[in-house]
Short mmCIF file of C-alpha atoms and ligand atoms in Angstrom, two decimals:
data_model
loop_
_atom_site.label_atom_id
_atom_site.label_comp_id
_atom_site.label_asym_id
_atom_site.label_seq_id
_atom_site.Cartn_x
_atom_site.Cartn_y
_atom_site.Cartn_z
CA MET T 312 34.77 -15.64 -12.19
CA GLN T 313 33.92 -12.90 -9.63
CA ILE T 314 34.02 -14.24 -6.24
CA ILE T 315 32.07 -13.39 -3.59
CA GLN T 316 33.16 -13.84 0.42
CA ASN T 317 31.14 -13.50 3.04
CA TYR T 318 31.56 -10.21 5.33
CA ILE T 319 32.13 -11.55 9.09
CA ASN T 320 33.85 -9.91 11.93
CA ASN T 321 35.73 -7.48 9.46
CA GLN T 322 36.78 -10.00 7.14
CA LEU T 323 36.05 -11.30 4.09
CA GLN T 324 36.09 -14.90 4.31
CA ASN T 325 35.13 -18.25 2.30
CA PRO T 326 32.13 -20.27 3.84
CA ILE T 327 32.98 -22.32 6.40
CA ASP T 328 32.41 -25.69 4.68
CA ASN T 329 33.17 -24.96 1.44
CA GLN T 330 30.18 -25.13 -0.73
CA TRP T 331 29.51 -22.31 -3.79
CA ILE T 332 26.60 -21.33 -6.00
CA ASP T 333 26.30 -19.60 -9.16
CA ASN T 334 26.09 -16.65 -9.92
CA TYR T 335 24.18 -15.71 -12.83
CA ASN T 336 24.07 -12.47 -15.71
CA PRO T 337 20.93 -12.75 -16.69
CA SER T 338 21.56 -10.36 -19.77
CA LYS T 339 24.02 -13.25 -21.08
CA GLY T 340 22.24 -16.02 -19.27
CA GLU T 341 25.74 -17.37 -18.06
CA VAL T 342 27.46 -18.06 -15.05
CA TYR T 343 30.01 -14.97 -14.20
CA GLY T 344 30.79 -16.00 -10.82
CA LYS T 345 30.34 -18.02 -7.78
CA ILE T 346 28.54 -16.96 -4.13
CA PRO T 347 29.19 -18.77 -0.55
CA ASN T 348 26.24 -21.27 -0.18
CA SER T 349 26.56 -20.27 3.57
CA ASN T 350 25.42 -22.85 6.92
CA GLN T 351 24.11 -22.26 9.95
CA LYS T 352 27.78 -22.37 10.77
CA ASP T 353 28.85 -19.22 9.34
CA VAL T 354 25.33 -17.14 10.45
CA GLU T 355 26.94 -18.45 14.08
CA GLN T 356 30.11 -17.06 13.47
CA ALA T 357 28.42 -13.98 12.59
CA VAL T 358 26.25 -13.86 15.63
CA LYS T 359 29.13 -14.37 17.55
CA ALA T 360 30.98 -11.39 16.06
CA ALA T 361 27.91 -9.24 16.05
CA LYS T 362 27.05 -9.98 20.25
CA LYS T 363 31.01 -9.09 21.13
CA ALA T 364 30.29 -5.81 18.93
CA PHE T 365 27.18 -4.99 20.39
CA PRO T 366 28.31 -3.38 24.18
CA ILE T 367 30.54 -1.19 22.16
CA TRP T 368 29.08 -0.16 19.31
CA SER T 369 25.54 0.64 21.01
CA ASN T 370 27.78 2.75 23.40
CA THR T 371 28.96 4.84 20.83
CA SER T 372 27.36 8.68 20.30
CA ILE T 373 24.94 9.32 17.75
CA GLU T 374 27.39 11.39 16.14
CA GLU T 375 29.66 8.74 15.63
CA ARG T 376 27.72 6.19 14.36
CA SER T 377 26.30 9.16 12.23
CA GLU T 378 29.64 10.24 10.72
CA MET T 379 30.47 6.58 10.26
CA LEU T 380 27.29 5.88 8.19
CA ILE T 381 27.88 9.37 6.39
CA LYS T 382 31.36 7.95 5.40
CA ILE T 383 30.07 4.35 4.07
CA ALA T 384 27.88 6.59 2.40
CA GLN T 385 30.39 9.28 0.37
CA LEU T 386 32.66 5.94 -0.20
CA ILE T 387 30.32 4.96 -2.38
CA GLU T 388 29.59 7.62 -4.16
CA GLN T 389 33.42 7.46 -4.95
CA ASN T 390 32.68 4.58 -6.35
CA PHE T 391 29.30 5.25 -8.07
CA ASP T 392 30.55 4.22 -11.63
CA GLU T 393 31.80 0.43 -9.84
CA PHE T 394 28.38 -0.05 -8.48
CA VAL T 395 26.11 1.09 -11.44
CA LYS T 396 28.15 -1.91 -13.93
CA ALA T 397 27.90 -4.19 -10.73
CA GLU T 398 23.67 -3.91 -9.81
CA SER T 399 23.39 -4.06 -13.65
CA GLN T 400 25.15 -6.73 -14.39
CA ASP T 401 24.27 -8.93 -11.58
CA ASN T 402 20.49 -7.90 -12.07
CA GLY T 403 19.81 -7.65 -15.77
CA LYS T 404 18.05 -3.67 -15.70
CA PRO T 405 18.96 -1.52 -17.36
CA ILE T 406 22.09 0.41 -16.43
CA THR T 407 21.09 4.20 -16.88
CA LEU T 408 18.09 3.09 -14.14
CA ALA T 409 20.97 1.93 -11.52
CA GLN T 410 22.50 5.10 -12.25
CA LYS T 411 19.25 7.17 -12.04
CA VAL T 412 17.33 4.97 -9.06
CA ASP T 413 19.66 2.24 -7.53
CA ILE T 414 22.93 3.34 -6.01
CA PRO T 415 21.52 7.16 -5.87
CA ARG T 416 18.64 6.31 -3.53
CA ALA T 417 21.21 3.60 -1.68
CA ILE T 418 23.36 6.62 -0.83
CA SER T 419 19.93 8.39 0.31
CA ASN T 420 18.97 5.99 2.32
CA ILE T 421 22.38 5.45 4.57
CA LYS T 422 22.48 9.52 4.54
CA PHE T 423 19.19 9.98 5.36
CA PHE T 424 19.63 7.52 8.57
CA ALA T 425 22.78 9.02 9.32
CA LYS T 426 21.31 12.70 10.02
CA ALA T 427 17.81 11.16 11.48
CA ILE T 428 19.05 9.17 14.13
CA THR T 429 20.83 13.14 15.49
CA GLN T 430 17.46 14.14 14.98
CA TYR T 431 15.46 11.03 16.60
CA ASN T 432 13.69 11.79 19.97
CA SER T 433 11.78 9.99 23.05
CA LYS T 434 8.78 11.45 24.58
CA SER T 435 8.13 12.03 27.97
CA HIS T 436 4.39 12.61 30.27
CA GLU T 437 4.46 14.54 33.05
CA SER T 438 1.66 14.23 35.47
CA VAL T 439 1.19 17.00 38.00
CA HIS T 440 -1.33 15.35 40.24
CA THR T 441 0.29 12.69 40.79
CA ASN T 442 4.54 14.25 41.06
CA SER T 443 5.09 12.07 38.50
CA ILE T 444 7.29 11.89 35.23
CA ASN T 445 7.25 9.16 32.85
CA TYR T 446 9.90 9.12 29.54
CA THR T 447 10.46 6.46 27.04
CA LEU T 448 14.24 5.75 26.90
CA ARG T 449 14.98 3.95 23.13
CA LYS T 450 17.25 1.27 23.08
CA PRO T 451 19.04 -0.88 20.48
CA ILE T 452 17.30 -4.11 20.32
CA GLY T 453 20.82 -5.90 20.12
CA ILE T 454 21.66 -8.14 16.67
CA VAL T 455 19.35 -7.94 14.38
CA GLY T 456 18.42 -9.87 10.84
CA CYS T 457 17.92 -7.74 7.53
CA ILE T 458 16.78 -10.05 4.36
CA SER T 459 16.43 -8.37 0.97
CA PRO T 460 15.09 -8.96 -2.36
CA TRP T 461 16.79 -8.86 -5.72
CA ASN T 462 15.05 -6.00 -7.45
CA LEU T 463 15.94 -3.51 -5.70
CA PRO T 464 19.34 -5.50 -4.36
CA LEU T 465 21.88 -2.39 -2.80
CA TYR T 466 18.54 0.14 -2.87
CA LEU T 467 16.56 -2.27 -0.40
CA PHE T 468 19.67 -3.34 1.81
CA THR T 469 20.62 -0.16 3.04
CA TRP T 470 17.23 0.37 3.59
CA LYS T 471 17.59 -1.83 6.12
CA ILE T 472 20.90 -1.95 7.88
CA ALA T 473 21.12 1.97 7.69
CA PRO T 474 18.62 2.62 10.33
CA ALA T 475 19.59 -0.45 11.99
CA LEU T 476 22.94 0.54 12.40
CA ALA T 477 22.19 4.06 13.05
CA ALA T 478 20.11 3.01 15.95
CA GLY T 479 22.84 1.37 17.28
CA ASN T 480 22.14 -2.39 16.68
CA CYS T 481 24.50 -5.10 15.19
CA VAL T 482 23.19 -6.75 11.99
CA VAL T 483 23.47 -9.66 10.34
CA ALA T 484 22.24 -9.31 7.01
CA LYS T 485 21.66 -11.45 3.75
CA PRO T 486 21.14 -10.39 0.31
CA SER T 487 19.34 -12.50 -2.31
CA GLU T 488 21.13 -15.44 -3.33
CA VAL T 489 20.61 -14.02 -7.30
CA THR T 490 21.77 -10.84 -6.41
CA PRO T 491 24.68 -10.65 -4.00
CA MET T 492 27.02 -8.34 -6.22
CA THR T 493 26.55 -5.04 -4.76
CA ALA T 494 26.31 -6.47 -1.24
CA TYR T 495 29.71 -7.88 -1.50
CA LEU T 496 31.08 -4.16 -2.66
CA LEU T 497 29.80 -1.98 0.10
CA SER T 498 31.53 -5.05 2.41
CA LYS T 499 34.86 -3.99 1.04
CA ILE T 500 32.92 -0.30 1.84
CA CYS T 501 32.82 -0.92 4.90
CA ILE T 502 36.13 -2.30 5.79
CA GLU T 503 37.72 0.73 4.31
CA ALA T 504 35.84 3.39 6.23
CA GLY T 505 36.86 1.59 9.25
CA LEU T 506 33.48 0.07 10.60
CA PRO T 507 34.44 -2.01 14.26
CA ALA T 508 34.26 -5.29 13.72
CA GLY T 509 31.40 -7.31 13.97
CA VAL T 510 29.08 -4.38 13.52
CA LEU T 511 27.73 -5.62 10.57
CA ASN T 512 27.90 -8.86 9.07
CA ILE T 513 27.04 -9.74 5.73
CA ILE T 514 25.96 -13.49 4.92
CA HIS T 515 25.58 -14.88 1.47
CA GLY T 516 24.00 -18.07 0.63
CA LEU T 517 20.31 -19.48 -0.02
CA GLY T 518 17.31 -18.28 1.43
CA GLN T 519 16.17 -21.65 2.24
CA THR T 520 19.57 -22.23 4.63
CA THR T 521 21.23 -18.90 5.06
CA GLY T 522 18.10 -17.19 5.31
CA GLN T 523 16.36 -19.82 7.64
CA ALA T 524 19.69 -19.87 9.84
CA ILE T 525 19.09 -15.99 10.80
CA VAL T 526 15.38 -16.02 10.76
CA GLU T 527 15.69 -19.13 13.49
CA HIS T 528 18.59 -17.88 15.55
CA PRO T 529 17.55 -17.24 19.40
CA GLN T 530 20.34 -14.33 19.60
CA ILE T 531 19.17 -12.36 16.75
CA LYS T 532 15.86 -10.56 18.21
CA ALA T 533 13.98 -8.49 15.58
CA ILE T 534 13.99 -9.59 11.59
CA SER T 535 12.98 -7.08 8.92
CA PHE T 536 12.25 -8.64 6.09
CA THR T 537 11.56 -8.10 2.56
CA GLY T 538 10.34 -10.30 -0.55
CA GLY T 539 7.51 -12.33 -1.25
CA THR T 540 4.38 -13.04 1.09
CA LYS T 541 4.42 -16.61 1.00
CA THR T 542 8.36 -16.63 2.00
CA GLY T 543 7.40 -13.79 4.77
CA GLU T 544 4.13 -15.99 5.67
CA HIS T 545 6.93 -18.84 6.55
CA ILE T 546 9.81 -15.99 8.32
CA ALA T 547 6.01 -15.20 10.72
CA ARG T 548 5.40 -18.79 11.24
CA THR T 549 9.23 -19.54 12.33
CA ALA T 550 10.14 -16.12 14.65
CA ALA T 551 6.43 -15.49 15.79
CA PRO T 552 6.93 -18.65 18.66
CA MET T 553 10.28 -17.17 19.44
CA PHE T 554 8.07 -13.91 19.97
CA LYS T 555 10.84 -11.99 17.66
CA LYS T 556 9.96 -8.02 16.65
CA LEU T 557 8.57 -8.46 12.39
CA SER T 558 8.59 -6.12 9.63
CA LEU T 559 7.32 -7.55 6.95
CA GLU T 560 7.19 -5.76 3.45
CA LEU T 561 5.41 -8.41 1.12
CA GLY T 562 3.99 -8.25 -1.79
CA GLY T 563 1.41 -6.67 -4.20
CA LYS T 564 -0.37 -5.92 -6.91
CA ASN T 565 -1.52 -2.42 -7.29
CA PRO T 566 -4.11 -1.06 -9.22
CA ASN T 567 -3.35 2.22 -11.18
CA LEU T 568 -6.96 4.14 -11.74
CA ILE T 569 -6.94 6.67 -14.84
CA PHE T 570 -9.77 9.28 -14.56
CA ALA T 571 -10.71 11.33 -17.94
CA ASP T 572 -10.40 14.50 -16.04
CA CYS T 573 -6.29 13.81 -15.62
CA ASP T 574 -3.29 15.51 -17.39
CA TYR T 575 -3.49 12.78 -19.89
CA GLU T 576 0.10 12.94 -21.20
CA LYS T 577 1.47 13.16 -17.67
CA MET T 578 -0.49 10.17 -17.23
CA LEU T 579 0.51 8.01 -20.20
CA SER T 580 4.36 8.92 -19.51
CA VAL T 581 4.62 8.09 -16.37
CA THR T 582 1.74 4.73 -16.69
CA LEU T 583 4.64 3.92 -19.26
CA LYS T 584 7.12 3.84 -16.41
CA SER T 585 5.24 2.74 -13.37
CA SER T 586 3.80 -0.28 -15.73
CA PHE T 587 7.43 -1.48 -17.01
CA ALA T 588 10.43 0.50 -14.75
CA ASN T 589 13.18 -2.74 -13.80
CA GLN T 590 11.18 -5.46 -15.99
CA GLY T 591 8.32 -4.53 -13.78
CA GLN T 592 9.82 -6.03 -10.93
CA ILE T 593 9.29 -3.61 -8.70
CA CYS T 594 7.06 -4.08 -5.92
CA LEU T 595 5.21 -0.82 -6.09
CA CYS T 596 4.49 -1.69 -10.22
CA GLY T 597 1.38 -0.62 -11.01
CA SER T 598 -0.18 -3.85 -12.56
CA ARG T 599 -3.46 -3.57 -12.32
CA ILE T 600 -4.78 -0.71 -15.02
CA PHE T 601 -8.20 0.50 -14.30
CA VAL T 602 -9.28 2.99 -16.93
CA GLU T 603 -12.74 5.39 -17.14
CA GLU T 604 -14.78 4.31 -20.40
CA SER T 605 -15.07 7.73 -21.79
CA ILE T 606 -11.30 7.69 -22.55
CA TYR T 607 -10.57 3.68 -22.62
CA GLU T 608 -10.50 3.35 -26.73
CA LYS T 609 -8.27 6.42 -26.80
CA PHE T 610 -5.68 5.10 -23.92
CA LYS T 611 -5.81 1.83 -25.13
CA THR T 612 -4.05 3.01 -28.90
CA ASP T 613 -1.89 5.47 -27.14
CA PHE T 614 -0.62 2.94 -24.38
CA ILE T 615 0.05 0.26 -27.13
CA GLU T 616 1.70 2.63 -29.64
CA ARG T 617 3.84 3.16 -26.55
CA THR T 618 4.05 0.24 -25.72
CA LYS T 619 5.39 -1.24 -28.73
CA LYS T 620 8.46 1.53 -28.82
CA LEU T 621 10.14 0.05 -25.50
CA LYS T 622 13.61 -1.09 -26.54
CA VAL T 623 14.35 -4.18 -24.93
CA GLY T 624 17.76 -5.45 -25.06
CA ASN T 625 21.58 -5.38 -23.30
CA PRO T 626 21.32 -3.93 -20.18
CA ALA T 627 24.16 -1.81 -20.32
CA ASP T 628 23.33 -0.03 -23.59
CA GLU T 629 22.18 3.44 -22.74
CA ASN T 630 19.16 3.72 -25.38
CA THR T 631 17.74 0.10 -23.52
CA ASN T 632 14.36 0.38 -21.54
CA LEU T 633 13.99 -2.67 -20.40
CA GLY T 634 17.11 -5.41 -19.46
CA ALA T 635 16.63 -9.11 -18.28
CA LEU T 636 14.95 -10.73 -16.01
CA VAL T 637 16.87 -11.59 -13.07
CA SER T 638 16.49 -15.58 -13.32
CA GLN T 639 15.61 -17.97 -16.23
CA GLN T 640 13.10 -19.45 -13.70
CA HIS T 641 11.10 -15.97 -12.92
CA LEU T 642 11.19 -15.70 -16.57
CA ASP T 643 9.58 -18.72 -17.04
CA LYS T 644 7.28 -18.14 -14.55
CA VAL T 645 6.14 -14.48 -15.72
CA TYR T 646 5.57 -16.20 -19.38
CA GLU T 647 3.44 -19.00 -18.04
CA TYR T 648 0.85 -16.09 -16.93
CA ILE T 649 1.18 -14.93 -20.46
CA GLN T 650 0.55 -18.30 -22.13
CA ASN T 651 -2.24 -18.97 -20.10
CA ALA T 652 -3.68 -15.42 -20.44
CA PRO T 653 -6.19 -17.04 -23.10
CA ASN T 654 -7.93 -19.75 -21.02
CA GLN T 655 -8.62 -16.40 -18.53
CA ASN T 656 -11.12 -14.44 -21.38
CA ALA T 657 -7.71 -12.10 -21.38
CA LYS T 658 -6.88 -10.72 -24.93
CA ILE T 659 -2.96 -10.20 -25.23
CA LEU T 660 -2.45 -6.21 -26.92
CA ALA T 661 0.78 -5.99 -27.08
CA GLY T 662 4.15 -7.87 -26.78
CA GLY T 663 3.57 -11.40 -24.79
CA ASN T 664 6.59 -13.14 -26.23
CA LYS T 665 10.55 -13.81 -25.21
CA VAL T 666 13.14 -11.84 -27.06
CA LYS T 667 16.21 -12.79 -28.62
CA VAL T 668 18.78 -10.34 -28.18
CA ALA T 669 21.60 -10.28 -31.05
CA GLY T 670 25.15 -11.26 -28.68
CA PHE T 671 22.95 -11.94 -25.91
CA GLU T 672 20.61 -15.14 -27.07
CA ASN T 673 20.88 -16.78 -24.03
CA GLY T 674 19.75 -13.65 -21.97
CA TYR T 675 16.16 -13.82 -20.22
CA TYR T 676 14.44 -11.02 -21.95
CA LEU T 677 10.53 -10.77 -22.60
CA GLU T 678 8.53 -8.35 -24.44
CA PRO T 679 6.89 -5.69 -22.39
CA THR T 680 3.03 -7.03 -22.55
CA VAL T 681 -0.19 -5.42 -22.07
CA ILE T 682 -3.34 -7.72 -21.35
CA GLU T 683 -6.82 -6.93 -22.11
CA VAL T 684 -9.24 -8.46 -18.96
CA ASN T 685 -12.78 -8.57 -18.80
CA SER T 686 -12.52 -9.44 -14.50
CA ASN T 687 -10.54 -8.37 -12.22
CA ARG T 688 -11.03 -11.77 -10.63
CA CYS T 689 -9.02 -13.19 -12.54
CA ALA T 690 -5.71 -14.82 -11.98
CA LEU T 691 -3.88 -12.18 -14.13
CA ASN T 692 -5.70 -9.42 -11.81
CA GLN T 693 -5.21 -11.17 -8.60
CA GLU T 694 -1.57 -12.99 -8.59
CA GLU T 695 1.58 -11.23 -8.09
CA ILE T 696 2.96 -11.73 -11.62
CA PHE T 697 6.00 -9.36 -11.01
CA GLY T 698 7.18 -9.19 -14.12
CA PRO T 699 7.13 -6.68 -17.49
CA VAL T 700 2.75 -7.50 -17.50
CA VAL T 701 0.01 -5.10 -16.97
CA THR T 702 -3.23 -6.05 -17.67
CA ILE T 703 -6.56 -3.17 -18.83
CA MET T 704 -9.76 -3.05 -18.02
CA PRO T 705 -12.39 -0.12 -18.20
CA PHE T 706 -14.64 1.24 -15.68
CA LYS T 707 -18.38 3.02 -15.44
CA THR T 708 -18.15 4.42 -12.09
CA GLU T 709 -15.21 5.95 -9.54
CA LYS T 710 -17.27 3.59 -7.23
CA GLU T 711 -16.50 0.47 -9.42
CA ALA T 712 -13.19 0.87 -9.75
CA LEU T 713 -12.82 1.72 -6.16
CA GLU T 714 -14.31 -1.76 -5.45
CA MET T 715 -12.12 -3.53 -8.06
CA ALA T 716 -8.73 -1.54 -7.16
CA ASN T 717 -9.58 -2.61 -3.43
CA ASP T 718 -10.83 -6.49 -4.69
CA VAL T 719 -6.88 -8.33 -3.94
CA ARG T 720 -5.49 -10.13 -0.76
CA TYR T 721 -2.87 -7.22 -1.34
CA GLY T 722 -2.78 -3.88 -0.02
CA LEU T 723 0.76 -2.11 -0.74
CA SER T 724 0.22 0.70 -3.03
CA ALA T 725 -2.61 2.59 -5.38
CA THR T 726 -2.13 5.51 -7.80
CA VAL T 727 -4.98 7.80 -9.24
CA TRP T 728 -4.80 10.05 -11.85
CA THR T 729 -7.66 12.46 -12.22
CA SER T 730 -7.67 16.79 -11.47
CA ASP T 731 -10.69 16.32 -8.81
CA LEU T 732 -9.74 17.33 -5.13
CA ASN T 733 -13.07 15.78 -4.16
CA ARG T 734 -11.93 12.55 -6.04
CA THR T 735 -8.78 12.80 -4.90
CA MET T 736 -10.09 13.06 -1.23
CA ARG T 737 -12.84 10.35 -1.48
CA LEU T 738 -10.21 7.62 -2.89
CA SER T 739 -6.91 8.47 -0.72
CA ASN T 740 -9.59 8.06 2.32
CA GLU T 741 -10.88 4.59 0.59
CA LEU T 742 -8.16 2.91 -0.92
CA GLU T 743 -6.82 0.08 0.83
CA ALA T 744 -2.90 0.28 0.20
CA GLY T 745 -0.09 1.35 2.75
CA ILE T 746 0.80 4.17 -0.30
CA VAL T 747 -1.43 6.07 -2.73
CA TRP T 748 0.03 8.21 -5.55
CA VAL T 749 -2.25 11.06 -7.03
CA ASN T 750 -0.76 12.18 -10.18
CA THR T 751 2.22 11.12 -9.95
CA TRP T 752 4.75 7.69 -8.95
CA LEU T 753 7.08 5.64 -7.57
CA ASN T 754 7.83 9.81 -5.78
CA ARG T 755 9.47 8.56 -2.50
CA ASP T 756 10.13 11.08 0.64
CA LEU T 757 12.35 9.35 3.02
CA ARG T 758 10.34 10.33 6.03
CA THR T 759 7.22 8.85 5.07
CA PRO T 760 6.00 5.93 6.90
CA PHE T 761 6.69 3.20 4.21
CA GLY T 762 5.04 -1.20 3.83
CA GLY T 763 1.64 -2.26 3.11
CA MET T 764 -1.41 -3.22 4.54
CA LYS T 765 -3.29 -6.63 3.67
CA ASP T 766 -0.88 -9.57 2.22
CA SER T 767 1.27 -6.68 1.56
CA GLY T 768 2.90 -6.90 5.27
CA VAL T 769 2.92 -5.72 8.58
CA GLY T 770 4.64 -2.65 9.96
CA ARG T 771 6.06 0.74 8.63
CA GLU T 772 9.64 1.18 8.05
CA GLY T 773 10.93 4.48 6.76
CA GLY T 774 11.64 7.43 8.94
CA PHE T 775 11.54 7.47 12.01
CA ASP T 776 9.10 4.33 11.56
CA ALA T 777 12.30 2.35 11.04
CA LEU T 778 14.14 4.02 13.92
CA ASN T 779 11.11 2.78 16.31
CA PHE T 780 10.90 -0.68 14.42
CA PHE T 781 14.42 -1.17 15.33
CA THR T 782 14.68 0.22 18.83
CA GLU T 783 12.78 -1.20 22.35
CA PRO T 784 11.00 1.23 23.96
CA LYS T 785 11.48 1.74 27.66
CA ASN T 786 9.08 3.37 29.94
CA VAL T 787 10.50 4.95 32.97
CA CYS T 788 8.15 6.69 35.95
CA ILE T 789 9.64 8.29 38.37
CA GLN T 790 8.03 10.10 41.50
CA TYR T 791 9.09 13.14 43.11
CA ASP T 792 8.43 14.34 46.89
P1 NDP I 1482 11.76 -13.98 -1.82
O1 NDP I 1482 10.51 -13.65 -0.68
O2 NDP I 1482 11.76 -15.34 -2.79
O3 NDP I 1482 13.15 -13.15 -1.60
C1 NDP I 1482 13.04 -12.84 -0.46
C2 NDP I 1482 14.53 -12.84 0.45
O4 NDP I 1482 13.90 -14.10 1.44
C3 NDP I 1482 16.25 -13.48 -0.61
O5 NDP I 1482 17.10 -12.92 -0.03
C4 NDP I 1482 15.68 -14.69 0.11
O6 NDP I 1482 17.13 -15.37 -0.26
C5 NDP I 1482 15.48 -15.13 1.29
N1 NDP I 1482 14.61 -16.25 1.82
C6 NDP I 1482 13.44 -17.15 1.25
N2 NDP I 1482 13.37 -18.00 1.54
C7 NDP I 1482 13.60 -17.90 2.88
C8 NDP I 1482 13.85 -18.19 4.36
N3 NDP I 1482 12.70 -19.70 4.48
N4 NDP I 1482 14.24 -17.80 5.53
C9 NDP I 1482 14.54 -16.98 5.10
N5 NDP I 1482 14.99 -16.01 4.40
C10 NDP I 1482 14.32 -16.32 2.94
O7 NDP I 1482 11.76 -12.51 -2.95
P2 NDP I 1482 12.17 -12.11 -4.39
O8 NDP I 1482 13.56 -12.46 -3.63
O9 NDP I 1482 11.05 -13.00 -5.05
O10 NDP I 1482 11.48 -10.98 -4.15
C11 NDP I 1482 10.33 -10.48 -4.94
C12 NDP I 1482 9.16 -9.93 -4.07
O11 NDP I 1482 9.32 -9.03 -3.18
C13 NDP I 1482 8.29 -10.22 -4.58
O12 NDP I 1482 6.88 -10.06 -3.99
C14 NDP I 1482 8.35 -8.20 -4.62
O13 NDP I 1482 6.73 -7.30 -4.37
C15 NDP I 1482 8.50 -8.46 -2.87
N6 NDP I 1482 9.07 -7.21 -2.60
C16 NDP I 1482 8.25 -5.69 -2.14
C17 NDP I 1482 8.57 -4.85 -1.55
C18 NDP I 1482 7.95 -4.33 -0.34
O14 NDP I 1482 8.26 -3.25 -0.43
N7 NDP I 1482 7.02 -4.09 0.02
C19 NDP I 1482 9.78 -4.24 -2.07
C20 NDP I 1482 10.50 -5.16 -3.16
C21 NDP I 1482 10.17 -6.43 -3.63
P3 NDP I 1482 16.74 -16.39 -1.50
O15 NDP I 1482 17.01 -14.70 -2.50
O16 NDP I 1482 19.03 -16.50 -1.65
O17 NDP I 1482 16.18 -17.05 -2.19
#
């Protein structure tokens, strides 16, 4: 049994009320650890520690904070294999994905914000005719709450805590209860790095109790949340009357628009990834594929053939393309969408079945699934499934493709495959999405604003946008004689 503890005031400790939750290994469907089922009392203790630490941490020099973050990143690098193994085991994702994406990008997040803070600046406005100068101070907010989901555990956790700490805040953070392991390993790294007590506190537990206690706490002045739209709505309702600063990165139902003039081979291999990477459990996956009519039949044949070749299996095996879904509950939810497909005039073209992996019979495995739909209005195209399930349908004109792409409540990302520059410009302008990728996918530059339109979120993180979120601007106006 692997026991995970809370990290409060630079110490690892059991939950105050000694309540615990089982932690599952999704590849085996077995409990392999215990995590704290923390409550208000644990959150209160973390807030106290953070409050005590804030005057000291917020007054350290930028260089000191930057160096501390670099040290933490380097210690993760030194323990790279342990983090990779833990992420794959805890989440069910292929070890190769944790190796190439999750852990390297978590390290990059920390290093990026360690450097970004040294370049962060504020504005001044001179007004000669009134002999005045205005300048803006950017102050750390105080204690901030960071809540992250299970799909890219350490990657999204560090995406929040790194800019928060770099900007001089103290943090009370909660990883998803389903995937707490790498956040726990990070707590040990912070102790080793000598992060001052109370600067970062990591509390484990359920969203409805631990997460809720963080969102409700009056001394936590800002909440950065990544997760489902429904949870985001609930958090907004709780936090808004308390006038908390909120950043919400929520769900998606992203369109993938494929035109006949694209680089076909590149499109095919990237579309396979944008459909099924991380078992389709990435908020940026292109789950609605629209293909220009003239190449639809060819695409359908080739895409199905490639999909059927993907290997579902033990995440620890380096040849595995798709590991296990994150939990039994999530597997059931995704499978229900597949079972309901025929009721929506939709046809399963590939996959659609649960998979029994030899030696891992109780794991949560599902075939990569391609469903042909004949309307963008069906539930399969309107609701976030968040699993290895994509829909395909043809379109006749660019206008029709654009209308279907935008006809959804979400607006996180969109991908366009074309070699026509004019079309690229038109669609990039018109697509309702926080990110538009043209002839690429999941290509991330950390300096860019990240977030969604419509029901995919509020606000932007990434680059200086994240530092703007985690600081309070204060304008000072001075008049001189
Ligand atoms: P959830 O919304 O269920 O949970 C996200 C986090 O919020 C978890 O830590 C959860 O804890 C916690 N939580 C749940 N209820 C509350 C509450 N009342 N108050 C405070 N915290 C709470 O999302 P999932 O973990 O299921 O993640 C999948 C979702 O995340 C998808 O919709 C996906 O699109 C979205 N996502 C969005 C991204 C983006 O950048 N826009 C990126 C990645 C994912 P617990 O797990 O313990 O319940």
